[in-house]
Amino acid sequence: MNEFSDLRDLRADAPLPDAGRLTAPRARLTAAFRQQTRPERAALPGRRMILAGAATAGVLAVTAGIVVTLPEDGTRAATPKGPRVLSAGASADALELAAATVAKHGGTEPGPKQWVYEKSTVFGQGKPRTREEWTRWDGTGHANLPGIPPAGDISDFDPDELQVWYGPNQEERWKREGYDDRSQRQFYRFLATLPGDPDRMMKRIREEHAIDDIKGETRAQRDWREISVLYRSVLIPPKVQAGLFRALAKIPGARVTTGVRDPLGRAAISVSVTYAEKTPAGWQGKQEFFFDPESYAYLGETRQDGVMVSARDAWGVVDKPGARP
């Protein structure tokens, strides 16, 4: 019998387990971690770096009402020694524990005049590029650092000056002009309507055609790509976060690895699949999502084929552009 069958039997609408009920399953999962003996090299060993100026303090992160501290020096009191790839059963148990944990988080939609903040780093040809973005929840404002050079004369352009844009509600314009784009508010509200069951949730997402269909792609490959796109959303309702972990557990070949580092060098766990041959979408090799090992907050992802190496440094909800959580 699976060690976490009691958690797997929970329906999406059933009461969530309290801390006492999760104590024993956590202990069993810890024992399962210790039984794993197959180490794996940490992802991107040459890119375990801390961004300049960020190594002296943890990042204060806010996700849908949850505040967590992510130590930039990668220290954790209970971090396993070295990467450990879990078995299929233990991986499923770890993902169920993650789902049960994030489902208990509180989630509150920001007010229309609040701003969603995200600091992210993308690695291209080994060189990190970091940017900060602020998006007003009602779709009437956007700000970014560094600024984007304007067309024409840029002799007086200062990339270190906060660049702020205000304009009409983009939700209405997109609807009026027939675009498929969604603002963060529209996307959050769509996610909030999704069922908690992972199969029905992914079916609804596929029906929305958030990404293009690719001939010959399997459902598991499509679901992995869908989930990759969903994690680019800064705010995700807790029940959907839980559903995504359960959906990952259903993807054949998905494995959890403990004791890894994300692209910024922070302690993490990862969920990965490996494509021995190129998929119809052009993905090949190891595809990996990184999560905080305690809060299970999304930290970034890598693709072994070098197409994407990205990290989410910090995020949250603030009251004005330029403010940081």
Tab-separated table of C-alpha atoms in Angstrom:
chain	number	residue	atom	x	y	z
A	1	MET	CA	0.000	0.000	0.000
A	2	ASN	CA	1.267	3.493	-0.849
A	3	GLU	CA	2.532	5.453	2.159
A	4	PHE	CA	0.375	8.442	1.269
A	5	SER	CA	-2.831	6.669	0.282
A	6	ASP	CA	-4.649	8.493	3.070
A	7	LEU	CA	-3.751	11.821	1.447
A	8	ARG	CA	-4.488	10.660	-2.097
A	9	ASP	CA	-8.004	9.662	-1.097
A	10	LEU	CA	-8.822	13.279	-0.267
A	11	ARG	CA	-11.348	14.761	-2.691
A	12	ALA	CA	-10.788	18.299	-3.907
A	13	ASP	CA	-13.719	19.465	-1.818
A	14	ALA	CA	-12.836	17.491	1.301
A	15	PRO	CA	-11.521	19.283	4.439
A	16	LEU	CA	-7.778	19.713	4.305
A	17	PRO	CA	-5.646	17.806	6.819
A	18	ASP	CA	-4.536	19.793	9.841
A	19	ALA	CA	-0.958	19.965	11.039
A	20	GLY	CA	-1.421	16.999	13.344
A	21	ARG	CA	-2.646	14.726	10.583
A	22	LEU	CA	0.268	15.702	8.343
A	23	THR	CA	2.924	14.959	10.970
A	24	ALA	CA	2.971	11.198	10.425
A	25	PRO	CA	2.900	11.373	6.615
A	26	ARG	CA	5.757	13.858	6.678
A	27	ALA	CA	7.747	11.469	8.860
A	28	ARG	CA	7.063	8.588	6.452
A	29	LEU	CA	8.118	10.703	3.491
A	30	THR	CA	11.301	11.731	5.303
A	31	ALA	CA	12.066	8.059	5.790
A	32	ALA	CA	11.453	7.476	2.085
A	33	PHE	CA	13.903	10.278	1.237
A	34	ARG	CA	16.569	8.609	3.337
A	35	GLN	CA	16.040	5.311	1.545
A	36	GLN	CA	16.835	6.870	-1.835
A	37	THR	CA	20.425	6.047	-2.678
A	38	ARG	CA	20.786	7.168	-6.299
A	39	PRO	CA	22.403	10.633	-6.339
A	40	GLU	CA	22.171	12.923	-9.315
A	41	ARG	CA	24.276	15.906	-10.227
A	42	ALA	CA	22.638	19.185	-9.325
A	43	ALA	CA	21.143	21.054	-12.259
A	44	LEU	CA	23.354	23.637	-13.932
A	45	PRO	CA	26.417	23.355	-11.626
A	46	GLY	CA	28.156	26.155	-13.475
A	47	ARG	CA	25.279	28.558	-12.851
A	48	ARG	CA	24.835	28.312	-9.104
A	49	MET	CA	25.258	32.000	-8.534
A	50	ILE	CA	23.810	34.711	-6.362
A	51	LEU	CA	23.005	37.972	-8.100
A	52	ALA	CA	25.187	40.905	-7.060
A	53	GLY	CA	23.694	42.786	-4.155
A	54	ALA	CA	21.223	40.041	-3.277
A	55	ALA	CA	23.410	37.719	-1.218
A	56	THR	CA	23.226	39.620	2.045
A	57	ALA	CA	19.531	39.167	2.785
A	58	GLY	CA	16.656	36.823	2.135
A	59	VAL	CA	13.964	37.714	-0.358
A	60	LEU	CA	10.598	38.544	1.140
A	61	ALA	CA	8.044	36.954	-1.175
A	62	VAL	CA	4.262	37.259	-1.183
A	63	THR	CA	2.173	34.768	-3.135
A	64	ALA	CA	-1.611	35.224	-3.095
A	65	GLY	CA	-1.544	36.443	0.495
A	66	ILE	CA	1.257	34.130	1.670
A	67	VAL	CA	4.499	35.647	2.952
A	68	VAL	CA	7.610	33.485	2.854
A	69	THR	CA	11.288	34.235	3.288
A	70	LEU	CA	13.580	32.693	0.704
A	71	PRO	CA	17.212	32.735	1.931
A	72	GLU	CA	19.463	33.835	-0.925
A	73	ASP	CA	22.454	32.029	0.557
A	74	GLY	CA	20.707	28.702	0.060
A	75	THR	CA	20.920	27.634	3.716
A	76	ARG	CA	18.309	25.303	5.181
A	77	ALA	CA	18.404	23.642	8.571
A	78	ALA	CA	17.115	20.323	7.185
A	79	THR	CA	18.434	20.403	3.611
A	80	PRO	CA	19.444	16.888	2.471
A	81	LYS	CA	23.109	16.356	1.633
A	82	GLY	CA	23.283	16.342	-2.134
A	83	PRO	CA	20.618	15.654	-4.744
A	84	ARG	CA	18.415	12.581	-4.302
A	85	VAL	CA	16.150	11.343	-7.078
A	86	LEU	CA	13.042	9.797	-5.556
A	87	SER	CA	11.349	6.697	-6.870
A	88	ALA	CA	8.060	6.993	-8.745
A	89	GLY	CA	6.061	6.180	-5.601
A	90	ALA	CA	8.015	8.513	-3.350
A	91	SER	CA	7.790	11.274	-5.975
A	92	ALA	CA	4.010	10.934	-6.049
A	93	ASP	CA	3.920	11.074	-2.254
A	94	ALA	CA	6.100	14.194	-2.196
A	95	LEU	CA	3.871	15.927	-4.741
A	96	GLU	CA	0.755	15.021	-2.748
A	97	LEU	CA	2.334	16.518	0.364
A	98	ALA	CA	3.154	19.662	-1.628
A	99	ALA	CA	-0.436	19.827	-2.882
A	100	ALA	CA	-1.889	19.406	0.609
A	101	THR	CA	0.435	22.124	1.905
A	102	VAL	CA	-0.235	24.807	-0.718
A	103	ALA	CA	-3.987	24.122	-0.670
A	104	LYS	CA	-4.027	25.397	2.919
A	105	HIS	CA	-2.551	28.758	1.913
A	106	GLY	CA	-4.853	31.739	1.952
A	107	GLY	CA	-5.503	33.528	-1.316
A	108	THR	CA	-6.936	37.010	-1.804
A	109	GLU	CA	-7.311	38.768	-5.132
A	110	PRO	CA	-5.497	42.137	-5.194
A	111	GLY	CA	-7.497	45.359	-5.339
A	112	PRO	CA	-7.923	47.055	-8.750
A	113	LYS	CA	-5.385	49.790	-7.930
A	114	GLN	CA	-2.750	47.455	-6.529
A	115	TRP	CA	0.267	46.314	-8.493
A	116	VAL	CA	1.706	42.818	-8.997
A	117	TYR	CA	5.495	42.857	-8.667
A	118	GLU	CA	7.893	40.312	-10.134
A	119	LYS	CA	11.674	40.215	-10.225
A	120	SER	CA	13.028	37.556	-12.546
A	121	THR	CA	16.331	36.423	-13.986
A	122	VAL	CA	16.861	34.764	-17.354
A	123	PHE	CA	20.178	33.147	-18.238
A	124	GLY	CA	21.246	33.500	-21.850
A	125	GLN	CA	24.578	32.084	-22.993
A	126	GLY	CA	25.621	31.898	-19.340
A	127	LYS	CA	25.005	35.591	-18.661
A	128	PRO	CA	22.131	36.464	-16.285
A	129	ARG	CA	19.715	39.262	-17.153
A	130	THR	CA	17.502	40.476	-14.324
A	131	ARG	CA	14.412	42.628	-14.680
A	132	GLU	CA	11.671	43.946	-12.437
A	133	GLU	CA	8.088	44.482	-13.562
A	134	TRP	CA	5.016	46.030	-11.969
A	135	THR	CA	1.543	45.460	-13.444
A	136	ARG	CA	-1.530	47.285	-12.167
A	137	TRP	CA	-4.265	44.784	-11.398
A	138	ASP	CA	-6.988	46.620	-13.342
A	139	GLY	CA	-4.845	46.640	-16.485
A	140	THR	CA	-4.301	50.398	-16.632
A	141	GLY	CA	-0.623	50.558	-15.759
A	142	HIS	CA	2.751	48.892	-16.227
A	143	ALA	CA	6.280	49.687	-15.040
A	144	ASN	CA	9.669	48.095	-15.499
A	145	LEU	CA	13.362	48.239	-14.641
A	146	PRO	CA	15.576	48.458	-16.550
A	147	GLY	CA	13.625	50.664	-18.900
A	148	ILE	CA	13.047	49.827	-22.555
A	149	PRO	CA	14.809	52.202	-24.973
A	150	PRO	CA	12.370	54.209	-27.126
A	151	ALA	CA	12.519	54.322	-30.889
A	152	GLY	CA	14.695	57.086	-32.308
A	153	ASP	CA	17.090	59.227	-30.300
A	154	ILE	CA	18.150	57.550	-27.044
A	155	SER	CA	20.923	59.963	-26.065
A	156	ASP	CA	19.106	60.988	-22.877
A	157	PHE	CA	17.690	57.543	-22.097
A	158	ASP	CA	18.499	56.212	-18.613
A	159	PRO	CA	17.839	52.450	-18.271
A	160	ASP	CA	18.049	52.728	-14.477
A	161	GLU	CA	15.104	55.113	-14.300
A	162	LEU	CA	11.767	53.494	-13.522
A	163	GLN	CA	9.703	53.471	-16.686
A	164	VAL	CA	5.956	53.763	-15.976
A	165	TRP	CA	3.109	53.534	-18.470
A	166	TYR	CA	-0.524	54.439	-17.842
A	167	GLY	CA	-3.343	54.000	-20.319
A	168	PRO	CA	-6.827	52.651	-20.940
A	169	ASN	CA	-7.942	49.313	-19.552
A	170	GLN	CA	-6.262	46.743	-21.787
A	171	GLU	CA	-8.835	44.073	-20.949
A	172	GLU	CA	-11.497	46.061	-22.766
A	173	ARG	CA	-9.253	46.798	-25.737
A	174	TRP	CA	-8.272	43.167	-26.164
A	175	LYS	CA	-11.913	42.096	-26.000
A	176	ARG	CA	-12.993	44.826	-28.406
A	177	GLU	CA	-10.262	44.010	-30.921
A	178	GLY	CA	-10.708	40.245	-30.641
A	179	TYR	CA	-7.346	39.374	-29.087
A	180	ASP	CA	-6.837	36.227	-27.002
A	181	ASP	CA	-4.550	38.059	-24.538
A	182	ARG	CA	-5.548	38.092	-20.894
A	183	SER	CA	-4.498	40.491	-18.182
A	184	GLN	CA	-3.194	39.057	-14.932
A	185	ARG	CA	-6.576	39.816	-13.369
A	186	GLN	CA	-8.482	37.994	-16.118
A	187	PHE	CA	-6.147	35.024	-15.948
A	188	TYR	CA	-6.362	34.822	-12.154
A	189	ARG	CA	-10.156	34.878	-12.308
A	190	PHE	CA	-10.155	32.162	-14.958
A	191	LEU	CA	-7.894	29.999	-12.800
A	192	ALA	CA	-10.196	30.551	-9.821
A	193	THR	CA	-13.034	28.867	-11.770
A	194	LEU	CA	-11.068	25.658	-12.369
A	195	PRO	CA	-12.033	22.452	-10.542
A	196	GLY	CA	-9.588	21.147	-7.960
A	197	ASP	CA	-9.456	17.670	-9.498
A	198	PRO	CA	-6.268	17.568	-11.621
A	199	ASP	CA	-7.782	15.635	-14.538
A	200	ARG	CA	-10.771	17.952	-14.904
A	201	MET	CA	-8.569	20.988	-14.288
A	202	MET	CA	-6.126	20.102	-17.080
A	203	LYS	CA	-9.014	19.244	-19.411
A	204	ARG	CA	-10.467	22.730	-18.920
A	205	ILE	CA	-7.065	24.307	-19.474
A	206	ARG	CA	-6.537	22.370	-22.709
A	207	GLU	CA	-9.978	23.435	-23.902
A	208	GLU	CA	-8.996	27.075	-23.451
A	209	HIS	CA	-6.141	26.686	-25.960
A	210	ALA	CA	-3.797	28.888	-23.937
A	211	ILE	CA	-1.000	27.405	-26.057
A	212	ASP	CA	-1.042	26.166	-29.627
A	213	ASP	CA	-1.812	22.558	-30.489
A	214	ILE	CA	1.174	20.679	-31.914
A	215	LYS	CA	0.563	17.682	-34.142
A	216	GLY	CA	1.930	14.454	-32.706
A	217	GLU	CA	2.329	15.758	-29.157
A	218	THR	CA	1.176	13.384	-26.426
A	219	ARG	CA	-1.196	14.549	-23.720
A	220	ALA	CA	1.570	14.255	-21.113
A	221	GLN	CA	3.884	16.441	-23.216
A	222	ARG	CA	1.090	18.948	-23.772
A	223	ASP	CA	0.264	19.049	-20.060
A	224	TRP	CA	3.911	19.704	-19.169
A	225	ARG	CA	3.993	22.640	-21.588
A	226	GLU	CA	0.678	23.948	-20.240
A	227	ILE	CA	1.974	23.805	-16.684
A	228	SER	CA	5.158	25.592	-17.733
A	229	VAL	CA	3.050	28.457	-19.102
A	230	LEU	CA	0.808	28.539	-16.026
A	231	TYR	CA	3.784	28.933	-13.687
A	232	ARG	CA	4.687	32.151	-15.481
A	233	SER	CA	1.650	33.696	-13.811
A	234	VAL	CA	2.780	35.483	-10.652
A	235	LEU	CA	-0.416	34.829	-8.676
A	236	ILE	CA	-2.140	31.436	-8.781
A	237	PRO	CA	-5.096	30.528	-6.518
A	238	PRO	CA	-4.094	27.968	-3.860
A	239	LYS	CA	-6.458	25.248	-5.086
A	240	VAL	CA	-4.933	25.541	-8.565
A	241	GLN	CA	-1.405	25.366	-7.135
A	242	ALA	CA	-2.478	22.129	-5.437
A	243	GLY	CA	-4.038	20.855	-8.656
A	244	LEU	CA	-0.825	21.531	-10.573
A	245	PHE	CA	1.223	19.419	-8.154
A	246	ARG	CA	-1.308	16.601	-8.515
A	247	ALA	CA	-1.247	16.986	-12.295
A	248	LEU	CA	2.552	16.737	-12.280
A	249	ALA	CA	2.260	13.511	-10.286
A	250	LYS	CA	0.179	12.018	-13.115
A	251	ILE	CA	2.741	12.720	-15.845
A	252	PRO	CA	4.598	9.490	-16.724
A	253	GLY	CA	8.256	9.650	-15.816
A	254	ALA	CA	7.972	12.739	-13.599
A	255	ARG	CA	10.386	12.540	-10.684
A	256	VAL	CA	11.043	14.653	-7.604
A	257	THR	CA	14.657	15.378	-6.681
A	258	THR	CA	15.507	16.708	-3.250
A	259	GLY	CA	18.607	18.617	-2.159
A	260	VAL	CA	19.067	20.551	-5.417
A	261	ARG	CA	19.785	24.213	-6.138
A	262	ASP	CA	17.737	26.445	-8.374
A	263	PRO	CA	19.445	28.631	-11.037
A	264	LEU	CA	20.089	31.313	-8.375
A	265	GLY	CA	21.727	28.863	-5.998
A	266	ARG	CA	18.820	28.643	-3.549
A	267	ALA	CA	17.969	25.362	-1.826
A	268	ALA	CA	15.151	23.677	-3.702
A	269	ILE	CA	13.353	20.523	-4.680
A	270	SER	CA	12.646	19.877	-8.328
A	271	VAL	CA	10.157	18.037	-10.508
A	272	SER	CA	11.510	16.850	-13.827
A	273	VAL	CA	10.856	14.777	-16.918
A	274	THR	CA	13.440	13.698	-19.470
A	275	TYR	CA	12.747	13.407	-23.176
A	276	ALA	CA	15.266	11.047	-24.774
A	277	GLU	CA	14.128	12.203	-28.217
A	278	LYS	CA	12.990	15.606	-29.369
A	279	THR	CA	9.266	16.144	-28.818
A	280	PRO	CA	6.981	17.613	-31.491
A	281	ALA	CA	7.355	20.934	-29.626
A	282	GLY	CA	11.137	20.722	-30.016
A	283	TRP	CA	11.929	19.968	-26.378
A	284	GLN	CA	14.616	17.401	-25.584
A	285	GLY	CA	16.554	16.278	-22.543
A	286	LYS	CA	15.750	17.148	-18.949
A	287	GLN	CA	12.936	19.618	-18.237
A	288	GLU	CA	12.867	20.777	-14.608
A	289	PHE	CA	10.723	22.945	-12.331
A	290	PHE	CA	12.164	24.211	-9.033
A	291	PHE	CA	10.212	24.845	-5.817
A	292	ASP	CA	11.034	26.106	-2.345
A	293	PRO	CA	11.418	22.964	-0.160
A	294	GLU	CA	9.279	24.382	2.659
A	295	SER	CA	6.596	26.614	1.130
A	296	TYR	CA	6.591	24.894	-2.295
A	297	ALA	CA	6.620	28.308	-3.992
A	298	TYR	CA	7.670	28.202	-7.644
A	299	LEU	CA	11.296	29.323	-8.088
A	300	GLY	CA	12.039	28.772	-11.761
A	301	GLU	CA	12.731	26.216	-14.459
A	302	THR	CA	15.411	24.885	-16.772
A	303	ARG	CA	15.499	22.981	-20.030
A	304	GLN	CA	18.514	20.836	-20.731
A	305	ASP	CA	18.447	21.806	-24.400
A	306	GLY	CA	19.360	25.339	-23.324
A	307	VAL	CA	16.178	26.972	-24.533
A	308	MET	CA	15.231	28.273	-21.100
A	309	VAL	CA	16.937	28.843	-17.783
A	310	SER	CA	14.917	31.217	-15.627
A	311	ALA	CA	14.340	32.053	-11.991
A	312	ARG	CA	11.792	34.077	-10.073
A	313	ASP	CA	13.840	36.124	-7.611
A	314	ALA	CA	10.972	37.833	-5.757
A	315	TRP	CA	7.304	38.630	-6.189
A	316	GLY	CA	4.331	40.075	-4.393
A	317	VAL	CA	1.549	42.649	-4.324
A	318	VAL	CA	2.390	46.332	-3.683
A	319	ASP	CA	0.515	49.617	-3.721
A	320	LYS	CA	2.488	51.581	-6.308
A	321	PRO	CA	5.031	51.081	-9.103
A	322	GLY	CA	8.597	51.060	-7.846
A	323	ALA	CA	7.611	49.599	-4.476
A	324	ARG	CA	8.950	46.173	-3.486
A	325	PRO	CA	7.420	43.678	-1.042
